[in-house]
Short mmCIF file of C-alpha atoms in Angstrom, two decimals:
data_model
loop_
_atom_site.label_atom_id
_atom_site.label_comp_id
_atom_site.label_asym_id
_atom_site.label_seq_id
_atom_site.Cartn_x
_atom_site.Cartn_y
_atom_site.Cartn_z
CA ASN K 185 -1.39 31.57 10.46
CA ALA K 186 -5.07 32.86 10.39
CA GLY K 187 -7.84 31.65 12.45
CA VAL K 188 -10.63 30.27 11.61
CA MET K 189 -12.80 32.03 8.44
CA GLN K 190 -16.41 32.25 8.00
CA ASN K 191 -18.06 34.33 5.42
CA PRO K 192 -20.06 35.88 4.57
CA ARG K 193 -20.01 37.92 7.36
CA HIS K 194 -23.59 38.82 7.35
CA LEU K 195 -26.50 37.17 4.97
CA VAL K 196 -30.01 37.94 3.92
CA ARG K 197 -31.87 36.27 2.48
CA ARG K 198 -35.52 36.36 1.75
CA ARG K 199 -38.19 33.14 3.17
CA GLY K 200 -37.96 29.91 1.08
CA GLN K 201 -34.22 30.97 -0.75
CA GLU K 202 -31.49 28.82 0.23
CA ALA K 203 -28.49 29.99 2.37
CA ARG K 204 -24.89 28.32 2.22
CA LEU K 205 -22.84 29.68 4.71
CA ARG K 206 -18.88 28.86 4.55
CA CYS K 207 -15.86 27.98 7.13
CA SER K 208 -12.13 27.58 6.79
CA PRO K 209 -11.19 26.38 9.52
CA MET K 210 -7.73 27.02 11.01
CA LYS K 211 -4.79 25.72 8.98
CA GLY K 212 -3.67 22.24 9.98
CA HIS K 213 -6.79 21.51 11.36
CA SER K 214 -9.13 18.73 9.79
CA HIS K 215 -12.30 18.57 12.58
CA VAL K 216 -15.21 21.03 11.94
CA TYR K 217 -18.03 22.38 14.33
CA TRP K 218 -21.23 24.01 13.13
CA TYR K 219 -23.03 25.94 16.29
CA ARG K 220 -25.55 28.20 15.94
CA GLN K 221 -26.75 30.57 18.40
CA LEU K 222 -30.35 32.17 18.79
CA PRO K 223 -31.40 35.44 20.48
CA GLU K 224 -30.81 35.93 23.70
CA GLU K 225 -29.31 32.26 23.72
CA GLY K 226 -26.53 30.37 24.18
CA LEU K 227 -24.63 28.11 21.38
CA LYS K 228 -26.47 25.14 20.77
CA PHE K 229 -24.48 22.28 18.98
CA MET K 230 -25.47 21.39 15.48
CA VAL K 231 -22.68 18.92 13.51
CA TYR K 232 -19.62 18.16 13.74
CA LEU K 233 -17.27 16.98 10.28
CA GLN K 234 -14.24 15.69 9.52
CA LYS K 235 -12.84 15.58 5.84
CA GLU K 236 -15.25 14.03 4.11
CA ASN K 237 -17.48 12.35 6.91
CA ILE K 238 -19.90 13.39 9.06
CA ILE K 239 -18.92 12.53 12.43
CA ASP K 240 -21.71 13.53 14.91
CA GLU K 241 -25.35 15.81 13.48
CA SER K 242 -27.54 14.90 16.25
CA GLY K 243 -27.85 19.18 16.63
CA MET K 244 -28.69 19.77 12.97
CA PRO K 245 -32.45 19.81 12.15
CA LYS K 246 -34.10 17.14 10.26
CA GLU K 247 -34.68 19.43 7.16
CA ARG K 248 -33.42 21.89 5.41
CA PHE K 249 -30.30 21.62 6.79
CA SER K 250 -27.16 20.05 5.70
CA ALA K 251 -23.55 20.13 6.04
CA GLU K 252 -20.64 18.94 4.10
CA PHE K 253 -16.55 19.28 4.77
CA PRO K 254 -15.02 17.72 1.78
CA LYS K 255 -11.49 17.02 0.68
CA GLU K 256 -10.46 20.32 -1.01
CA GLY K 257 -12.22 23.84 0.32
CA PRO K 258 -14.49 24.89 2.93
CA SER K 259 -16.61 23.46 4.77
CA ILE K 260 -20.20 24.40 4.15
CA LEU K 261 -23.28 24.73 6.45
CA ARG K 262 -26.80 24.84 3.44
CA ILE K 263 -30.09 25.83 5.08
CA GLN K 264 -32.50 25.05 2.10
CA GLN K 265 -36.02 27.15 1.80
CA VAL K 266 -34.81 29.09 5.04
CA VAL K 267 -37.81 30.65 7.51
CA ARG K 268 -38.01 33.95 9.94
CA GLY K 269 -36.54 31.16 12.54
CA ASP K 270 -33.72 30.19 10.52
CA SER K 271 -32.12 34.09 11.85
CA ALA K 272 -29.23 33.57 14.37
CA ALA K 273 -25.75 33.89 14.19
CA TYR K 274 -24.09 30.45 13.05
CA PHE K 275 -20.17 29.63 14.51
CA CYS K 276 -17.66 27.45 12.86
CA ALA K 277 -14.80 26.05 15.12
CA SER K 278 -12.31 24.04 14.50
CA SER K 279 -9.49 21.67 16.02
CA GLU K 280 -6.43 19.56 15.09
CA PHE K 281 -7.57 16.59 16.77
CA PHE K 282 -9.84 14.48 18.32
CA GLY K 283 -10.07 14.65 22.30
CA SER K 284 -8.37 18.27 22.05
CA ARG K 285 -10.92 19.32 24.12
CA GLY K 286 -12.16 22.47 23.29
CA TYR K 287 -11.74 24.95 20.24
CA THR K 288 -10.88 27.94 17.68
CA PHE K 289 -14.27 29.69 17.06
CA GLY K 290 -14.78 32.24 13.69
CA SER K 291 -16.73 35.43 14.21
CA GLY K 292 -19.40 33.77 12.56
CA THR K 293 -22.79 34.70 10.09
CA ARG K 294 -25.28 36.29 10.76
CA LEU K 295 -28.46 35.23 8.69
CA THR K 296 -31.11 37.28 8.30
CA VAL K 297 -34.35 35.78 6.89
CA VAL K 298 -37.20 38.53 5.42
CA ASP G 167 -33.34 20.69 28.73
CA GLN G 168 -30.53 22.73 29.98
CA GLN G 169 -27.81 20.58 31.41
CA VAL G 170 -25.56 24.04 31.81
CA LYS G 171 -27.28 26.42 33.44
CA GLN G 172 -26.03 30.47 33.82
CA ASN G 173 -28.88 31.68 36.31
CA SER G 174 -27.42 35.80 36.22
CA PRO G 175 -27.44 37.36 32.91
CA SER G 176 -26.12 40.23 33.90
CA LEU G 177 -23.48 41.47 36.22
CA SER G 178 -21.82 44.46 36.78
CA VAL G 179 -18.51 44.86 38.89
CA GLN G 180 -16.54 48.55 39.77
CA GLU G 181 -13.38 48.17 38.31
CA GLY G 182 -10.58 46.72 40.41
CA ARG G 183 -13.01 44.52 42.19
CA ILE G 184 -13.33 41.00 41.70
CA SER G 185 -15.64 39.59 39.08
CA ILE G 186 -17.72 35.89 40.55
CA LEU G 187 -19.48 34.79 37.36
CA ASN G 188 -21.82 31.16 38.04
CA CYS G 189 -22.60 28.26 36.16
CA ASP G 190 -24.47 25.34 37.19
CA TYR G 191 -24.66 21.85 35.51
CA THR G 192 -26.88 18.49 35.77
CA ASN G 193 -25.51 15.91 33.35
CA SER G 194 -22.64 13.78 35.74
CA MET G 195 -20.86 12.75 32.39
CA PHE G 196 -19.42 16.28 31.92
CA ASP G 197 -15.91 16.23 32.95
CA TYR G 198 -14.14 19.02 31.12
CA PHE G 199 -15.48 22.89 31.90
CA LEU G 200 -14.65 25.46 29.75
CA TRP G 201 -15.15 29.60 29.86
CA TYR G 202 -15.48 31.74 26.55
CA LYS G 203 -15.62 35.44 26.78
CA LYS G 204 -17.23 37.30 23.53
CA TYR G 205 -17.86 40.49 22.60
CA PRO G 206 -20.81 41.65 20.24
CA ALA G 207 -20.45 40.94 16.74
CA GLU G 208 -17.29 38.26 17.21
CA GLY G 209 -17.14 34.81 18.27
CA PRO G 210 -16.01 33.57 21.29
CA THR G 211 -12.60 33.37 22.51
CA PHE G 212 -11.10 30.87 24.84
CA LEU G 213 -10.25 32.12 28.10
CA ILE G 214 -9.86 29.39 30.83
CA SER G 215 -10.87 25.44 31.21
CA ILE G 216 -10.67 22.69 34.16
CA SER G 217 -11.05 19.04 33.91
CA SER G 218 -12.65 17.08 36.52
CA ILE G 219 -9.62 16.03 38.49
CA LYS G 220 -8.96 19.37 39.56
CA ASP G 221 -11.05 21.62 41.94
CA LYS G 222 -9.25 25.11 40.38
CA ASN G 223 -7.09 26.11 37.56
CA GLU G 224 -5.27 29.87 37.63
CA ASP G 225 -3.98 31.64 34.48
CA GLY G 226 -3.20 35.44 35.68
CA ARG G 227 -6.55 37.35 36.34
CA PHE G 228 -8.62 34.71 35.72
CA THR G 229 -9.21 31.33 38.28
CA VAL G 230 -11.92 29.06 37.73
CA PHE G 231 -12.90 26.89 40.74
CA LEU G 232 -14.98 23.15 40.39
CA ASN G 233 -17.15 21.80 42.72
CA LYS G 234 -18.08 18.38 41.52
CA SER G 235 -20.06 17.24 44.29
CA ALA G 236 -22.63 20.16 43.79
CA LYS G 237 -22.25 20.59 39.94
CA HIS G 238 -21.44 24.18 39.61
CA LEU G 239 -18.29 25.99 38.79
CA SER G 240 -17.56 29.81 38.80
CA LEU G 241 -15.10 31.95 37.12
CA HIS G 242 -13.18 34.73 39.23
CA ILE G 243 -11.68 37.90 37.83
CA VAL G 244 -9.70 40.04 39.73
CA PRO G 245 -8.76 42.93 39.40
CA SER G 246 -11.56 43.42 37.34
CA GLN G 247 -10.79 46.09 34.15
CA PRO G 248 -12.73 48.10 31.52
CA GLY G 249 -11.70 45.51 28.81
CA ASP G 250 -13.44 42.55 30.68
CA SER G 251 -16.85 43.77 29.67
CA ALA G 252 -18.17 41.11 27.50
CA VAL G 253 -20.67 38.42 27.85
CA TYR G 254 -19.25 35.40 29.25
CA PHE G 255 -20.19 31.28 28.22
CA CYS G 256 -19.69 29.10 30.38
CA ALA G 257 -19.35 25.52 28.89
CA ALA G 258 -18.71 21.52 29.46
CA SER G 259 -18.25 18.00 27.15
CA ALA G 260 -17.71 14.58 28.39
CA PHE G 261 -14.99 12.39 27.66
CA GLY G 262 -15.35 11.03 24.24
CA ASN G 263 -17.69 13.53 23.10
CA GLU G 264 -16.58 16.51 21.21
CA LYS G 265 -19.57 18.69 21.30
CA LEU G 266 -19.58 21.36 23.65
CA THR G 267 -23.14 22.64 25.84
CA PHE G 268 -23.26 26.25 26.21
CA GLY G 269 -25.20 28.24 29.23
CA THR G 270 -26.95 30.70 28.23
CA GLY G 271 -24.24 33.76 28.95
CA THR G 272 -24.14 36.69 31.95
CA ARG G 273 -23.41 39.78 30.54
CA LEU G 274 -20.57 41.60 32.54
CA THR G 275 -20.56 45.12 32.86
CA ILE G 276 -17.02 46.76 34.40
CA ILE G 277 -17.79 50.21 36.05
CA PRO G 278 -14.83 52.63 35.77
#
């Protein structure tokens, strides 16, 4: 049973380009969470999704960032017109059900904006 | 507003001794606390958790203590082993909310 799979592991984008980060949850998990870790900081919650629904996006920046978790396929975190401040490690996690009180993280995507 | 604080950025401990990592929180709505361990270039790995109805939870070499009145929790690792060298994050959540609030982490180095 594979864990949470994130790809790519490393992504380099020029300022102004779009970044697409993908996350495949663990088998049987229908809840996905995205977190961002800036250098020398802890992980910060961005968004919580269930299949086809955004449940909590209170941590998402208001502009340029969007997330989806379609009925089929991985969850996608999309950052449009990237800026240097978007450089960070982006972690995805999944859980089986609401109220599971803790979840499994993927290895992350390290985004570098040059 | 840092609701979960880990005031020690780093800690060095001799192999075989006890490692004690501390965490403070300010939000009284938090009722579930977790510790994650993180190696470089990997995602956080769940270590141990504790509910607010308990004051202690043990799993092998790892014990978490919760002092609700002081809004403080600690992770004890005994005996410490070289493989324990990693960054440790404390996290908290409130009932009915799947969001985890993380501290900034403590880098633990075990000295052989």
